[in-house]
Short mmCIF file of C-alpha atoms in Angstrom, two decimals:
data_model
loop_
_atom_site.label_atom_id
_atom_site.label_comp_id
_atom_site.label_asym_id
_atom_site.label_seq_id
_atom_site.Cartn_x
_atom_site.Cartn_y
_atom_site.Cartn_z
CA MET A 1 17.96 -11.85 -1.76
CA THR A 2 20.26 -9.59 0.29
CA LEU A 3 18.17 -10.13 3.40
CA THR A 4 18.06 -13.93 3.21
CA HIS A 5 21.73 -14.10 2.23
CA THR A 6 22.68 -12.00 5.25
CA MET A 7 20.55 -14.11 7.54
CA SER A 8 22.14 -17.32 6.29
CA ARG A 9 25.80 -16.28 6.29
CA GLU A 10 26.27 -13.55 8.86
CA ILE A 11 23.72 -14.59 11.41
CA GLY A 12 23.23 -18.24 10.67
CA GLN A 13 26.28 -19.58 12.44
CA SER A 14 24.33 -21.36 15.17
CA GLN A 15 22.18 -24.10 13.74
CA SER A 16 19.86 -23.87 16.75
CA ARG A 17 19.02 -20.32 15.68
CA ALA A 18 19.62 -20.19 11.93
CA VAL A 19 17.20 -20.90 9.12
CA PRO A 20 19.05 -22.30 6.08
CA ILE A 21 18.84 -20.16 2.98
CA GLU A 22 17.36 -23.16 1.14
CA ALA A 23 14.42 -23.09 3.52
CA TRP A 24 13.83 -19.38 2.90
CA LEU A 25 14.05 -19.90 -0.86
CA ALA A 26 11.52 -22.71 -0.61
CA TRP A 27 9.23 -20.43 1.40
CA VAL A 28 9.50 -17.59 -1.12
CA LEU A 29 8.72 -19.89 -4.05
CA ALA A 30 5.86 -21.55 -2.17
CA PHE A 31 4.30 -18.19 -1.34
CA ALA A 32 4.66 -17.09 -4.97
CA ALA A 33 2.95 -20.28 -6.12
CA PHE A 34 0.18 -19.77 -3.56
CA SER A 35 -0.31 -16.22 -4.85
CA ALA A 36 -0.51 -17.48 -8.43
CA PHE A 37 -3.41 -19.80 -7.66
CA LEU A 38 -5.25 -17.46 -5.28
CA PRO A 39 -8.09 -15.47 -6.91
CA ARG A 40 -6.65 -12.07 -7.74
CA ASP A 41 -7.58 -8.81 -6.08
CA VAL A 42 -9.98 -6.81 -8.28
CA SER A 43 -11.07 -4.35 -5.60
CA TYR A 44 -11.57 -0.61 -5.94
CA ASP A 45 -8.00 0.65 -6.35
CA VAL A 46 -7.05 -2.07 -8.82
CA ALA A 47 -9.98 -1.43 -11.14
CA HIS A 48 -9.85 2.33 -10.63
CA TYR A 49 -6.23 3.38 -11.17
CA GLN A 50 -3.62 0.69 -10.45
CA ILE A 51 -3.95 -0.85 -13.91
CA HIS A 52 -4.92 2.33 -15.75
CA ASN A 53 -1.99 4.43 -14.52
CA GLY A 54 0.71 2.02 -15.65
CA TRP A 55 -0.87 1.62 -19.08
CA ALA A 56 -1.34 5.38 -19.35
CA LEU A 57 2.31 6.15 -18.58
CA LEU A 58 3.68 3.63 -21.06
CA ASN A 59 1.32 4.92 -23.75
CA ASP A 60 1.78 8.66 -23.04
CA ARG A 61 -1.94 9.17 -22.39
CA ILE A 62 -1.49 12.29 -20.26
CA HIS A 63 -1.52 14.38 -23.46
CA HIS A 64 -4.59 12.61 -24.85
CA ASP A 65 -6.98 11.89 -21.97
CA PHE A 66 -8.75 13.86 -19.23
CA ALA A 67 -8.15 12.06 -15.91
CA PRO A 68 -10.03 8.78 -16.56
CA ALA A 69 -9.42 7.72 -12.95
CA ASP A 70 -10.32 11.19 -11.65
CA MET A 71 -7.74 12.63 -9.20
CA HIS A 72 -6.05 9.22 -8.90
CA SER A 73 -4.98 9.47 -12.54
CA PHE A 74 -2.03 11.62 -11.45
CA ILE A 75 -0.53 9.32 -8.80
CA ASN A 76 3.16 8.62 -9.43
CA PRO A 77 3.01 5.57 -11.76
CA PRO A 78 6.46 3.87 -12.10
CA TYR A 79 5.36 0.82 -10.09
CA ASN A 80 2.10 0.63 -12.03
CA ALA A 81 4.07 0.84 -15.28
CA PHE A 82 6.14 -2.14 -14.16
CA VAL A 83 2.94 -4.04 -13.37
CA TRP A 84 1.48 -3.24 -16.79
CA TRP A 85 4.76 -4.29 -18.42
CA LEU A 86 4.35 -7.67 -16.70
CA ILE A 87 0.68 -7.92 -17.64
CA GLU A 88 1.50 -7.46 -21.32
CA ARG A 89 4.08 -10.26 -21.23
CA LEU A 90 2.99 -12.90 -18.71
CA PRO A 91 -0.13 -14.92 -17.97
CA GLY A 92 -2.12 -13.42 -15.13
CA PRO A 93 -1.21 -16.02 -12.47
CA LEU A 94 2.49 -15.49 -13.17
CA VAL A 95 2.04 -11.74 -12.70
CA SER A 96 0.66 -12.44 -9.22
CA ALA A 97 3.55 -14.80 -8.50
CA VAL A 98 6.22 -12.27 -9.50
CA LEU A 99 4.64 -9.47 -7.48
CA ALA A 100 4.46 -11.75 -4.43
CA LEU A 101 8.23 -12.29 -4.23
CA PRO A 102 9.08 -9.15 -2.17
CA GLN A 103 6.00 -9.75 -0.03
CA ALA A 104 7.26 -13.22 0.92
CA LEU A 105 10.44 -11.66 2.36
CA ILE A 106 8.38 -10.06 5.13
CA LEU A 107 8.49 -13.34 7.05
CA PRO A 108 12.30 -13.67 7.18
CA GLY A 109 12.52 -9.97 7.96
CA LEU A 110 10.25 -10.39 10.98
CA PHE A 111 12.18 -13.49 12.03
CA TYR A 112 15.50 -11.66 11.88
CA LEU A 113 14.18 -8.74 13.93
CA THR A 114 12.66 -11.05 16.53
CA ARG A 115 15.85 -13.05 16.84
CA ALA A 116 18.01 -9.93 17.08
CA ILE A 117 15.86 -8.65 19.95
CA SER A 118 16.03 -11.97 21.79
CA THR A 119 19.80 -12.21 21.34
CA ALA A 120 20.40 -8.59 22.34
CA LEU A 121 18.26 -8.83 25.48
CA THR A 122 19.11 -12.33 26.68
CA GLY A 123 22.19 -13.48 24.79
CA SER A 124 20.34 -16.29 23.03
CA ALA A 125 17.40 -17.01 20.75
CA THR A 126 15.29 -20.06 20.01
CA ARG A 127 14.65 -20.48 16.31
CA ASN A 128 11.18 -22.00 16.56
CA VAL A 129 9.97 -19.34 18.98
CA CYS A 130 11.27 -16.56 16.73
CA LEU A 131 9.65 -18.18 13.70
CA PHE A 132 6.39 -18.46 15.60
CA ILE A 133 6.41 -14.75 16.52
CA ALA A 134 7.27 -13.82 12.93
CA ALA A 135 4.44 -15.97 11.57
CA ILE A 136 1.93 -14.36 13.95
CA GLY A 137 2.94 -10.97 12.58
CA PHE A 138 2.92 -12.09 8.95
CA LEU A 139 -0.63 -13.40 9.33
CA ALA A 140 -2.06 -10.00 10.34
CA ASP A 141 -5.63 -9.64 9.09
CA GLY A 142 -4.96 -6.64 6.90
CA HIS A 143 -2.09 -8.43 5.18
CA PHE A 144 -4.51 -10.98 3.76
CA SER A 145 -6.10 -8.23 1.68
CA LEU A 146 -2.75 -7.74 -0.08
CA PHE A 147 -2.30 -11.39 -1.10
CA ALA A 148 -2.44 -11.85 -4.90
CA SER A 149 -2.83 -8.11 -5.34
CA ILE A 150 -1.14 -5.61 -7.63
CA ARG A 151 -1.53 -2.93 -4.94
CA ASN A 152 1.97 -2.02 -3.81
CA ASP A 153 1.30 -1.52 -0.10
CA ALA A 154 2.77 -4.93 0.73
CA TRP A 155 5.97 -3.83 -1.00
CA GLY A 156 6.15 -0.81 1.30
CA ALA A 157 5.74 -3.02 4.37
CA ALA A 158 8.32 -5.49 3.05
CA ALA A 159 10.81 -2.70 2.38
CA PHE A 160 10.36 -1.21 5.85
CA ILE A 161 10.68 -4.50 7.74
CA GLY A 162 13.54 -5.61 5.50
CA ALA A 163 15.35 -2.30 5.99
CA LEU A 164 15.03 -2.60 9.77
CA ALA A 165 16.39 -6.14 9.63
CA LEU A 166 19.30 -5.14 7.42
CA SER A 167 20.23 -2.25 9.70
CA VAL A 168 20.81 -4.23 12.88
CA ARG A 169 23.42 -6.85 13.72
CA GLU A 170 22.68 -9.97 15.73
CA ASP A 171 24.00 -8.36 18.91
CA GLY A 172 21.59 -5.42 18.54
CA SER A 173 24.10 -2.85 17.28
CA LEU A 174 23.85 -0.83 14.08
CA ALA A 175 25.02 -2.65 10.95
CA GLY A 176 27.93 -1.52 8.79
CA TRP A 177 27.71 1.15 6.12
CA LYS A 178 27.15 -1.27 3.22
CA ARG A 179 24.03 -2.83 4.70
CA LEU A 180 22.87 0.58 5.85
CA ALA A 181 23.30 1.94 2.33
CA VAL A 182 21.28 -0.94 0.85
CA ALA A 183 18.52 -0.39 3.41
CA SER A 184 18.47 3.33 2.60
CA LEU A 185 18.25 2.69 -1.13
CA ILE A 186 15.30 0.38 -0.50
CA MET A 187 13.49 2.91 1.68
CA GLY A 188 14.11 5.74 -0.76
CA ALA A 189 12.76 3.61 -3.59
CA VAL A 190 9.48 2.80 -1.84
CA LEU A 191 9.03 6.44 -0.86
CA GLY A 192 9.56 7.42 -4.48
CA MET A 193 7.21 4.65 -5.56
CA LYS A 194 4.40 5.91 -3.33
CA GLY A 195 4.27 8.94 -1.07
CA THR A 196 2.10 7.12 1.46
CA ASN A 197 5.24 5.23 2.52
CA LEU A 198 6.40 8.42 4.28
CA PRO A 199 5.57 7.04 7.78
CA TYR A 200 7.83 4.06 7.10
CA THR A 201 10.61 6.42 5.99
CA LEU A 202 10.34 8.50 9.15
CA ALA A 203 10.24 5.38 11.31
CA PHE A 204 13.31 3.92 9.59
CA ALA A 205 15.26 7.16 9.97
CA SER A 206 14.48 7.34 13.69
CA PHE A 207 15.40 3.66 14.13
CA VAL A 208 18.84 4.19 12.60
CA LEU A 209 19.57 7.44 14.45
CA ILE A 210 18.64 5.96 17.83
CA LEU A 211 20.52 2.73 17.21
CA ALA A 212 23.73 4.57 16.28
CA GLU A 213 25.99 5.07 19.31
CA GLY A 214 27.74 8.43 19.58
CA HIS A 215 27.48 11.65 17.60
CA ARG A 216 30.02 10.62 14.97
CA ALA A 217 28.29 7.32 14.23
CA ARG A 218 24.94 9.08 14.16
CA LEU A 219 26.20 11.68 11.68
CA ASN A 220 27.72 9.02 9.43
CA ALA A 221 24.50 7.01 9.49
CA ALA A 222 22.44 10.10 8.70
CA LEU A 223 24.65 10.97 5.72
CA ILE A 224 24.54 7.42 4.34
CA CYS A 225 20.76 7.18 4.73
CA ALA A 226 20.15 10.63 3.28
CA ALA A 227 22.36 10.00 0.25
CA GLY A 228 21.02 6.54 -0.53
CA GLY A 229 17.42 7.45 0.10
CA PHE A 230 17.57 10.65 -1.92
CA VAL A 231 19.11 8.97 -4.97
CA SER A 232 16.59 6.14 -5.21
CA ALA A 233 13.61 8.37 -4.35
CA ALA A 234 14.64 10.93 -6.96
CA LEU A 235 15.00 8.29 -9.67
CA LEU A 236 11.39 7.25 -9.16
CA THR A 237 9.81 10.66 -8.60
CA VAL A 238 11.63 13.37 -10.54
CA PRO A 239 10.79 12.20 -14.10
CA TYR A 240 7.03 12.10 -13.49
CA ALA A 241 7.12 15.18 -11.25
CA TRP A 242 8.69 17.04 -14.15
CA ILE A 243 5.86 15.93 -16.45
CA LEU A 244 3.27 17.22 -13.97
CA TRP A 245 5.22 20.44 -13.52
CA THR A 246 5.36 21.14 -17.25
CA GLU A 247 1.68 20.24 -17.70
CA PHE A 248 0.12 21.75 -14.58
CA ALA A 249 2.81 23.82 -12.79
CA ASN A 250 2.47 21.46 -9.82
CA PRO A 251 4.81 18.44 -9.48
CA VAL A 252 2.33 16.58 -7.25
CA PHE A 253 -0.86 17.71 -9.01
CA PRO A 254 -3.56 18.04 -7.78
CA MET A 255 -2.28 17.65 -4.21
CA ALA A 256 -0.52 20.39 -2.20
CA ASN A 257 -1.77 22.99 -4.64
CA GLY A 258 -1.62 25.65 -1.96
CA LEU A 259 2.16 25.51 -2.38
CA PHE A 260 2.20 25.68 -6.18
CA ASP A 261 -0.98 27.59 -7.04
CA SER A 262 -1.67 25.73 -10.26
CA PRO A 263 -4.70 27.30 -11.98
CA LEU A 264 -6.07 23.82 -12.70
CA GLY A 265 -5.63 22.58 -9.13
CA PRO A 266 -7.93 23.03 -6.12
CA ASP A 267 -7.61 25.96 -3.75
CA ALA A 268 -7.31 23.53 -0.84
CA TYR A 269 -7.93 19.80 -0.62
CA ASP A 270 -6.91 16.99 1.74
CA ALA A 271 -7.94 13.55 0.55
CA TYR A 272 -7.47 12.06 4.02
CA ALA A 273 -9.06 14.73 6.22
CA ARG A 274 -12.10 12.57 6.98
CA ARG A 275 -9.98 9.86 8.61
CA LYS A 276 -7.63 11.82 10.86
CA PRO A 277 -7.96 12.05 14.67
CA ASP A 278 -8.58 15.41 16.34
CA GLY A 279 -5.98 16.89 18.67
CA LEU A 280 -3.27 15.29 20.78
CA LEU A 281 -5.67 13.32 22.96
CA GLY A 282 -7.48 12.05 19.89
CA LEU A 283 -4.16 10.95 18.45
CA LEU A 284 -3.18 9.06 21.61
CA VAL A 285 -6.45 7.14 21.90
CA PHE A 286 -6.97 6.63 18.17
CA PRO A 287 -5.39 3.12 18.10
CA PHE A 288 -8.02 2.00 20.62
CA VAL A 289 -10.77 3.60 18.54
CA PHE A 290 -9.94 2.17 15.12
CA THR A 291 -9.10 -1.27 16.51
CA PHE A 292 -12.76 -1.68 17.41
CA ASN A 293 -14.20 0.50 14.63
CA SER A 294 -12.05 -0.24 11.61
CA GLU A 295 -14.35 1.56 9.17
CA ILE A 296 -12.53 4.74 10.24
CA ILE A 297 -9.35 3.48 8.59
CA GLY A 298 -10.95 2.11 5.45
CA SER A 299 -11.91 -1.42 6.49
CA THR A 300 -15.31 -2.80 7.38
CA ASP A 301 -14.31 -6.16 8.86
CA LEU A 302 -10.92 -5.78 10.54
CA ASP A 303 -10.82 -7.69 13.82
CA ASP A 304 -7.15 -7.55 14.72
CA VAL A 305 -5.55 -6.32 17.95
CA ARG A 306 -1.92 -6.80 16.85
CA LEU A 307 -1.22 -3.11 16.31
CA LEU A 308 -2.94 -2.14 19.56
CA LEU A 309 -0.86 -4.69 21.46
CA GLY A 310 2.25 -3.30 19.80
CA TYR A 311 1.19 0.24 20.71
CA VAL A 312 0.71 -0.62 24.37
CA SER A 313 3.93 -2.65 24.44
CA ALA A 314 5.96 0.15 22.82
CA ILE A 315 4.72 2.68 25.38
CA ALA A 316 5.42 0.24 28.22
CA LEU A 317 8.94 -0.40 26.92
CA LEU A 318 9.68 3.32 26.75
CA GLY A 319 8.42 3.71 30.31
CA LEU A 320 10.59 0.84 31.56
CA LEU A 321 13.63 2.21 29.76
CA ALA A 322 13.05 5.65 31.26
CA ARG A 323 12.77 4.13 34.74
CA ASN A 324 16.00 2.20 34.24
CA ARG A 325 17.77 5.35 33.12
CA LEU A 326 16.58 7.26 36.19
CA ASN A 327 17.77 4.38 38.37
CA LYS A 328 21.03 4.24 36.41
CA SER A 329 20.34 0.58 35.74
CA ALA A 330 22.00 -0.56 32.51
CA ARG A 331 20.32 -3.28 30.47
CA PRO A 332 21.81 -5.22 27.54
CA GLY A 333 19.88 -4.64 24.33
CA ALA A 334 18.18 -1.52 25.67
CA ARG A 335 19.23 0.61 22.70
CA LEU A 336 17.69 -1.80 20.18
CA VAL A 337 14.46 -1.97 22.17
CA LEU A 338 14.37 1.82 22.39
CA ALA A 339 15.02 2.17 18.65
CA LEU A 340 12.30 -0.30 17.65
CA ALA A 341 9.67 1.02 20.08
CA ALA A 342 10.34 4.64 19.12
CA ALA A 343 10.37 3.85 15.39
CA PHE A 344 7.05 2.01 15.69
CA LEU A 345 5.43 4.94 17.52
CA ILE A 346 6.87 7.61 15.23
CA GLY A 347 5.66 5.73 12.16
CA LEU A 348 2.26 5.14 13.77
CA PHE A 349 1.74 8.78 14.76
CA ALA A 350 2.89 9.98 11.33
CA TRP A 351 0.49 7.55 9.66
CA MET A 352 -2.45 8.57 11.85
CA GLN A 353 -1.80 12.26 11.31
CA ALA A 354 -1.21 12.02 7.55
CA PHE A 355 -3.37 9.16 6.23
CA SER A 356 -5.07 6.74 8.67
CA VAL A 357 -5.68 4.23 5.87
CA LEU A 358 -5.15 0.65 7.03
CA ARG A 359 -2.93 -0.67 4.27
CA TYR A 360 -0.53 2.31 4.43
CA TYR A 361 0.81 1.09 7.79
CA ILE A 362 0.15 -2.63 7.60
CA ALA A 363 3.70 -3.24 8.89
CA GLY A 364 2.51 -1.81 12.22
CA TRP A 365 0.17 -4.76 12.67
CA MET A 366 2.99 -7.15 11.73
CA LEU A 367 5.41 -5.60 14.23
CA GLY A 368 2.89 -5.76 17.07
CA PRO A 369 3.76 -9.34 18.14
CA VAL A 370 7.49 -8.53 17.93
CA LEU A 371 7.04 -5.66 20.39
CA VAL A 372 4.97 -7.82 22.73
CA PHE A 373 7.76 -10.40 22.60
CA ALA A 374 10.33 -7.70 23.39
CA LEU A 375 8.27 -6.57 26.39
CA VAL A 376 8.02 -10.14 27.72
CA LEU A 377 11.79 -10.61 27.41
CA PHE A 378 12.46 -7.25 29.02
CA LEU A 379 10.29 -8.14 32.00
CA THR A 380 11.43 -11.75 32.42
CA ARG A 381 15.13 -11.17 31.64
CA GLU A 382 15.32 -14.59 29.99
CA ALA A 383 14.80 -16.07 26.56
CA VAL A 384 11.47 -17.70 25.90
CA VAL A 385 12.70 -21.24 26.26
CA SER A 386 11.01 -22.43 29.44
CA HIS A 387 7.95 -24.62 29.18
CA ARG A 388 5.83 -22.15 31.14
CA LEU A 389 6.68 -19.20 28.91
CA ARG A 390 6.16 -21.26 25.77
CA MET A 391 2.71 -22.25 26.96
CA LEU A 392 1.96 -18.62 27.83
CA GLY A 393 3.02 -17.53 24.35
CA LEU A 394 0.90 -20.19 22.69
CA ALA A 395 -2.10 -19.26 24.83
CA ALA A 396 -1.72 -15.60 23.90
CA ALA A 397 -1.43 -16.48 20.21
CA VAL A 398 -4.58 -18.61 20.12
CA PRO A 399 -7.06 -15.70 20.12
CA LEU A 400 -4.96 -13.84 17.55
CA LEU A 401 -5.01 -16.81 15.20
CA ALA A 402 -8.67 -17.55 15.95
CA PHE A 403 -9.71 -14.11 14.76
CA THR A 404 -7.29 -14.09 11.84
CA GLY A 405 -8.79 -14.61 8.42
CA PRO A 406 -9.16 -13.16 4.95
CA MET A 407 -10.77 -9.74 4.93
CA ASP A 408 -13.84 -9.26 2.79
CA LEU A 409 -12.28 -8.30 -0.52
CA ARG A 410 -13.48 -8.32 -4.10
CA ARG A 411 -11.60 -11.10 -5.91
CA ALA A 412 -11.90 -12.88 -9.27
CA ALA A 413 -10.77 -16.47 -9.77
CA TRP A 414 -8.63 -17.57 -12.70
CA SER A 415 -10.30 -19.64 -15.41
CA ASP A 416 -6.99 -21.24 -16.43
CA PHE A 417 -3.27 -20.74 -15.94
CA GLY A 418 -2.83 -18.96 -19.27
CA GLU A 419 -5.55 -16.35 -18.67
CA PRO A 420 -4.42 -12.73 -19.10
CA TYR A 421 -4.51 -10.59 -15.97
CA VAL A 422 -7.18 -8.32 -17.44
CA SER A 423 -9.36 -8.81 -20.49
CA ALA A 424 -12.71 -7.59 -21.80
CA ASP A 425 -14.92 -8.30 -24.79
CA ILE A 426 -15.80 -4.80 -25.99
CA PRO A 427 -19.06 -4.97 -28.02
CA GLY A 428 -18.51 -3.55 -31.52
CA PRO A 429 -15.12 -2.01 -30.78
CA GLU A 430 -14.90 -0.17 -34.11
CA ARG A 431 -17.64 2.29 -33.09
CA PHE A 432 -15.47 3.52 -30.24
CA GLU A 433 -12.72 4.71 -32.56
CA ASP A 434 -12.10 8.41 -31.93
CA ALA A 435 -14.96 8.56 -29.38
CA PHE A 436 -15.19 10.22 -25.98
CA ILE A 437 -15.53 7.55 -23.28
CA LEU A 438 -16.47 8.68 -19.77
CA PHE A 439 -15.91 6.32 -16.85
CA THR A 440 -18.92 7.18 -14.76
CA GLY A 441 -19.97 6.88 -11.15
CA ASP A 442 -18.58 5.94 -7.75
CA ASP A 443 -17.55 2.42 -8.73
CA PRO A 444 -14.27 1.98 -10.65
CA SER A 445 -14.09 1.38 -14.39
CA ALA A 446 -10.89 3.03 -15.66
CA PHE A 447 -9.10 -0.32 -16.05
CA LEU A 448 -11.25 -0.84 -19.16
CA ALA A 449 -9.39 1.98 -20.92
CA THR A 450 -6.76 -0.65 -21.69
CA GLN A 451 -9.33 -2.60 -23.74
CA PHE A 452 -10.87 0.15 -25.89
CA PRO A 453 -9.36 1.46 -29.15
CA ALA A 454 -6.34 3.67 -28.49
CA SER A 455 -7.84 6.47 -30.61
CA ALA A 456 -10.60 7.04 -28.04
CA THR A 457 -10.32 9.88 -25.53
CA PHE A 458 -11.01 8.90 -21.93
CA GLY A 459 -12.34 10.99 -19.08
CA HIS A 460 -14.34 10.68 -15.87
CA ALA A 461 -17.78 11.90 -14.89
CA VAL A 462 -20.04 11.81 -11.82
CA MET A 463 -17.23 11.11 -9.38
CA GLN A 464 -17.57 10.55 -5.64
CA ASP A 465 -18.59 13.73 -3.86
CA TYR A 466 -15.62 13.41 -1.51
CA PHE A 467 -13.10 13.47 -4.39
CA ARG A 468 -14.98 15.96 -6.53
CA PRO A 469 -13.28 19.18 -5.27
CA ALA A 470 -9.80 17.92 -6.21
CA LEU A 471 -10.36 18.46 -9.96
CA GLU A 472 -13.08 21.11 -9.91
CA ASN A 473 -10.84 23.54 -11.81
CA TYR A 474 -9.47 20.86 -14.14
CA ARG A 475 -12.78 19.34 -15.22
CA PRO A 476 -13.76 22.20 -17.60
CA LEU A 477 -10.96 21.04 -19.92
CA LEU A 478 -12.89 17.85 -20.66
CA ARG A 479 -16.21 19.66 -20.95
CA ASP A 480 -14.81 22.20 -23.40
CA ALA A 481 -13.23 19.47 -25.54
CA LEU A 482 -16.39 17.39 -25.50
CA TRP A 483 -18.75 20.22 -26.45
CA ALA A 484 -16.42 21.63 -29.10
CA SER A 485 -16.55 18.32 -30.98
CA ASP A 486 -19.17 16.17 -32.65
CA ARG A 487 -17.37 12.94 -31.76
CA PRO A 488 -19.62 10.23 -30.27
CA VAL A 489 -19.82 10.02 -26.48
CA TYR A 490 -20.21 6.92 -24.31
CA ALA A 491 -20.49 6.28 -20.60
CA VAL A 492 -18.91 3.21 -19.01
CA MET A 493 -20.22 2.26 -15.57
CA PHE A 494 -20.50 -0.57 -13.07
CA GLU A 495 -23.97 -1.75 -12.08
CA ARG A 496 -24.21 -3.68 -8.85
CA LYS A 497 -26.17 -6.91 -8.81
CA GLY A 498 -29.82 -6.40 -7.92
CA GLU A 499 -29.67 -2.61 -8.37
CA THR A 500 -30.79 -0.25 -11.13
CA GLY A 501 -27.61 1.74 -11.12
CA ARG A 502 -27.69 2.66 -14.79
CA GLU A 503 -30.82 4.79 -14.42
CA ARG A 504 -29.30 6.65 -11.48
CA MET A 505 -26.01 7.26 -13.28
CA LEU A 506 -27.70 8.39 -16.49
CA SER A 507 -29.88 10.76 -14.50
CA ARG A 508 -26.82 12.26 -12.81
CA LEU A 509 -25.05 12.58 -16.17
CA ALA A 510 -28.00 14.51 -17.54
CA MET A 511 -28.17 16.76 -14.49
CA ARG A 512 -24.43 17.45 -14.09
CA GLU A 513 -23.08 17.21 -17.63
CA ASN A 514 -26.17 17.67 -19.86
CA LEU A 515 -25.43 14.33 -21.51
CA ILE A 516 -28.51 12.26 -22.27
CA GLY A 517 -28.66 8.46 -22.35
CA ARG A 518 -31.33 5.75 -22.25
CA SER A 519 -30.94 2.67 -20.11
CA GLU A 520 -32.30 0.34 -22.80
CA THR A 521 -29.39 1.20 -25.11
CA CYS A 522 -26.73 0.13 -22.58
CA GLU A 523 -24.75 -3.01 -23.37
CA ARG A 524 -22.78 -5.30 -21.11
CA ILE A 525 -18.98 -5.43 -21.30
CA PRO A 526 -17.93 -8.97 -20.33
CA THR A 527 -14.62 -8.88 -18.45
CA ASN A 528 -12.57 -11.25 -16.34
CA PHE A 529 -12.77 -8.71 -13.50
CA GLU A 530 -16.37 -9.72 -12.80
CA ALA A 531 -16.89 -11.23 -9.35
CA ASN A 532 -20.60 -12.16 -9.29
CA ASP A 533 -21.52 -8.85 -7.69
CA GLY A 534 -22.41 -6.85 -10.79
CA LEU A 535 -21.37 -6.06 -14.34
CA TRP A 536 -19.90 -3.28 -16.47
CA LEU A 537 -21.98 -1.45 -19.04
CA VAL A 538 -21.34 0.93 -21.92
CA CYS A 539 -24.11 3.38 -22.75
CA PRO A 540 -24.25 5.77 -25.75
CA LEU A 541 -24.89 9.41 -24.86
CA GLU A 542 -26.14 12.43 -26.73
CA ARG A 543 -25.33 16.04 -26.01
CA GLY A 544 -28.30 17.98 -24.68
CA ASP A 545 -29.33 21.51 -25.51
CA GLU A 546 -26.11 23.49 -25.97
CA ALA A 547 -27.64 26.43 -24.15
CA ALA A 548 -27.86 24.26 -21.03
CA LYS A 549 -24.36 22.81 -21.23
CA PRO A 550 -22.43 22.90 -17.91
#
């Protein structure tokens, strides 16, 4: 509540510009309630590793299993552990509501930033206009995919936008050390929570350093941010990094193995290489490319120009600021505009070069309208209060809202308010005691590890070809354990509706792992993660001729 408290007390002195804290609290609770009733996200990451990893950490499965979620089994799991802790204690809809609370704070964060820009550039701000701009950003297409989801990418966006808002005063200057320290702790925490928040961290650091006036202020800000960020990041990364180091001699196993040379890690592997642009020119034009071909960044139905508009606006603002500097023409609020435009671009370029996965920079789409607003104010030199400018803003927003809508995402509705977040009816669970269970195929199944007997040993087989090299040197551990034992073996897989996926998966198991199964012996596993697009199966396997084992 630090952000809303600050907005109400420190900035909310003018009732024409302030939003009462009661209104923000009502918004946060309403969004949480909305998230509780919305069908939950059961898409790939959720069913593959988001649930499994938290359960695995809290049950010390790293010493018992063999990467049930393939390479994703080793992603830093503190956030996932918190989610699993909630799942064990609360009904599913309440889990969604709790996880939506930080996400709801994105809206006041965007409002605060928008109002600070208007005040810094023009000396005034209109509350309804700032709320409108903030809402346009909040309703970015990609953000819909993170509603009622346990994926933590919305938390990263909320932390980044909230940290920016905390770091700037109403007049556009850098905030005091206390607020800066809180913002740094938040940014360090989300970086420790998930390494893909690195672009946000770089953008935040550049924002603070540019906004600080003078070398002394810049040094003080850098020290505060470094100290706060390091402490919170270390708290969330060092414990698990130590586990990976002691197990595999690589604290980020299996990634970056060229630095650590773990014998179980790959010689070289980049999980995001297929998405990155080529060269400097490719980097510069990439926002135009993925805006109209979103499959490149992991989405098949994105139709949102917010980030592209922000990209063009940020470049235009930097050009205008450079021209003013050459002409020695001072402009109120110029430093804040420079800091925000530069931070946006630095974060964007870092994201494109490192990941280029939509949800890892969803805040970029949300900040797009804010940057467009800043450009309009910079060009008009007046607050957006005139009837003409209001009509222009509304006209520009119409196509954005017209094309805004929920992305195609796998979701499962709640049957009742007391339903657990995840459940499954395992057929004959006693036969899986002390068995090997292999989550098989391209589609995710590792979430079901939470429903099988704890004595079972879980692994993964027939993974996606793209991810296969990451654990090529690790996978023999499972094969050796499996073939050295006479414990029963089962494959768990997802079969899409209208397809004969089990025959294909069983054939690949026989070819790759010399494990033989028959499709007629497979049984359905009813689970509340079903979404009318297929079902999960468990199939008994037999070891083939030992002479032909892989």
